[in-house]
Amino acid sequence: MSKPWNKDFSAEGLRQLMEDEGRHADPRIIERREGEETYYTIGYGHRLDDSQRAKDAFKEAWNAYRKENPKEKMGWEEKRAKLYKGEGTLPEEVVDKLLEVDILRKIKTAKKVFGEGVFNAWPQALKDAVINGVFRGEYKVGHDTVKYMKEGDWFAAAEEYLNRDDYREAAQKNMSGIRRRMERNQAVM
């Protein structure tokens, strides 16, 4: 099945992201670093926070579901409010649509952070690794890793990529999945 992101994010990249994030139709609290906001996620790592980005993505996915399921009377704000409190579940179709919406938004973020021309010139494996990292919030304008990647200094980028508190803390908290994910993404650099 063709998806609107195929040229930017491959089927293998999608498979890996889905495995990394895990799928759950019920809201789950994510363990955060001390002092950081606690929030629920749902689907494949979709944040249920107060950001407009999160609200818009949920609205788009829920309204697409309602269009296909006219018997569903609950509006997106009411459904999201329940999930935001940790109550209820999402139908599989909404989980899948939410992932699609999130991926398209993360591709836009990657192109904004790195520049569309830079991103488009990269090999598919690197695009997949970057989108996987953007999904975790790993790349921001002004980060040294981004600077090195834009300059094509792959040795420095790979070294700096793991020079992060969340990577180090994952070892202390025995969260090997985060470390494996980041190390796999780093290996592509």
XYZ file of N, CA and C in Angstrom, residues 24 28-32 37-41:
33
model
N -0.247 0.985 21.385
C -1.225 0.806 22.458
C -2.393 1.752 22.235
N -0.948 5.717 28.080
C 0.096 5.241 28.992
C 0.962 6.418 29.413
N 1.345 6.431 30.673
C 2.243 7.480 31.160
C 3.670 7.098 30.791
N 4.391 8.060 30.279
C 5.779 7.874 29.902
C 6.662 8.279 31.076
N 7.647 7.445 31.384
C 8.603 7.804 32.427
C 9.476 8.940 31.909
N 9.523 10.008 32.636
C 10.269 11.198 32.231
C 11.455 11.405 33.152
N 7.830 17.392 32.735
C 6.387 17.182 32.707
C 6.063 15.707 32.441
N 5.073 15.195 33.147
C 4.568 13.843 32.899
C 3.355 13.963 31.991
N 3.242 13.087 31.031
C 2.114 13.113 30.117
C 1.835 11.694 29.626
N 0.659 11.523 29.063
C 0.287 10.247 28.470
C 0.708 10.219 27.011
N 0.943 8.999 26.524
C 1.054 8.780 25.086
C 0.008 7.740 24.714
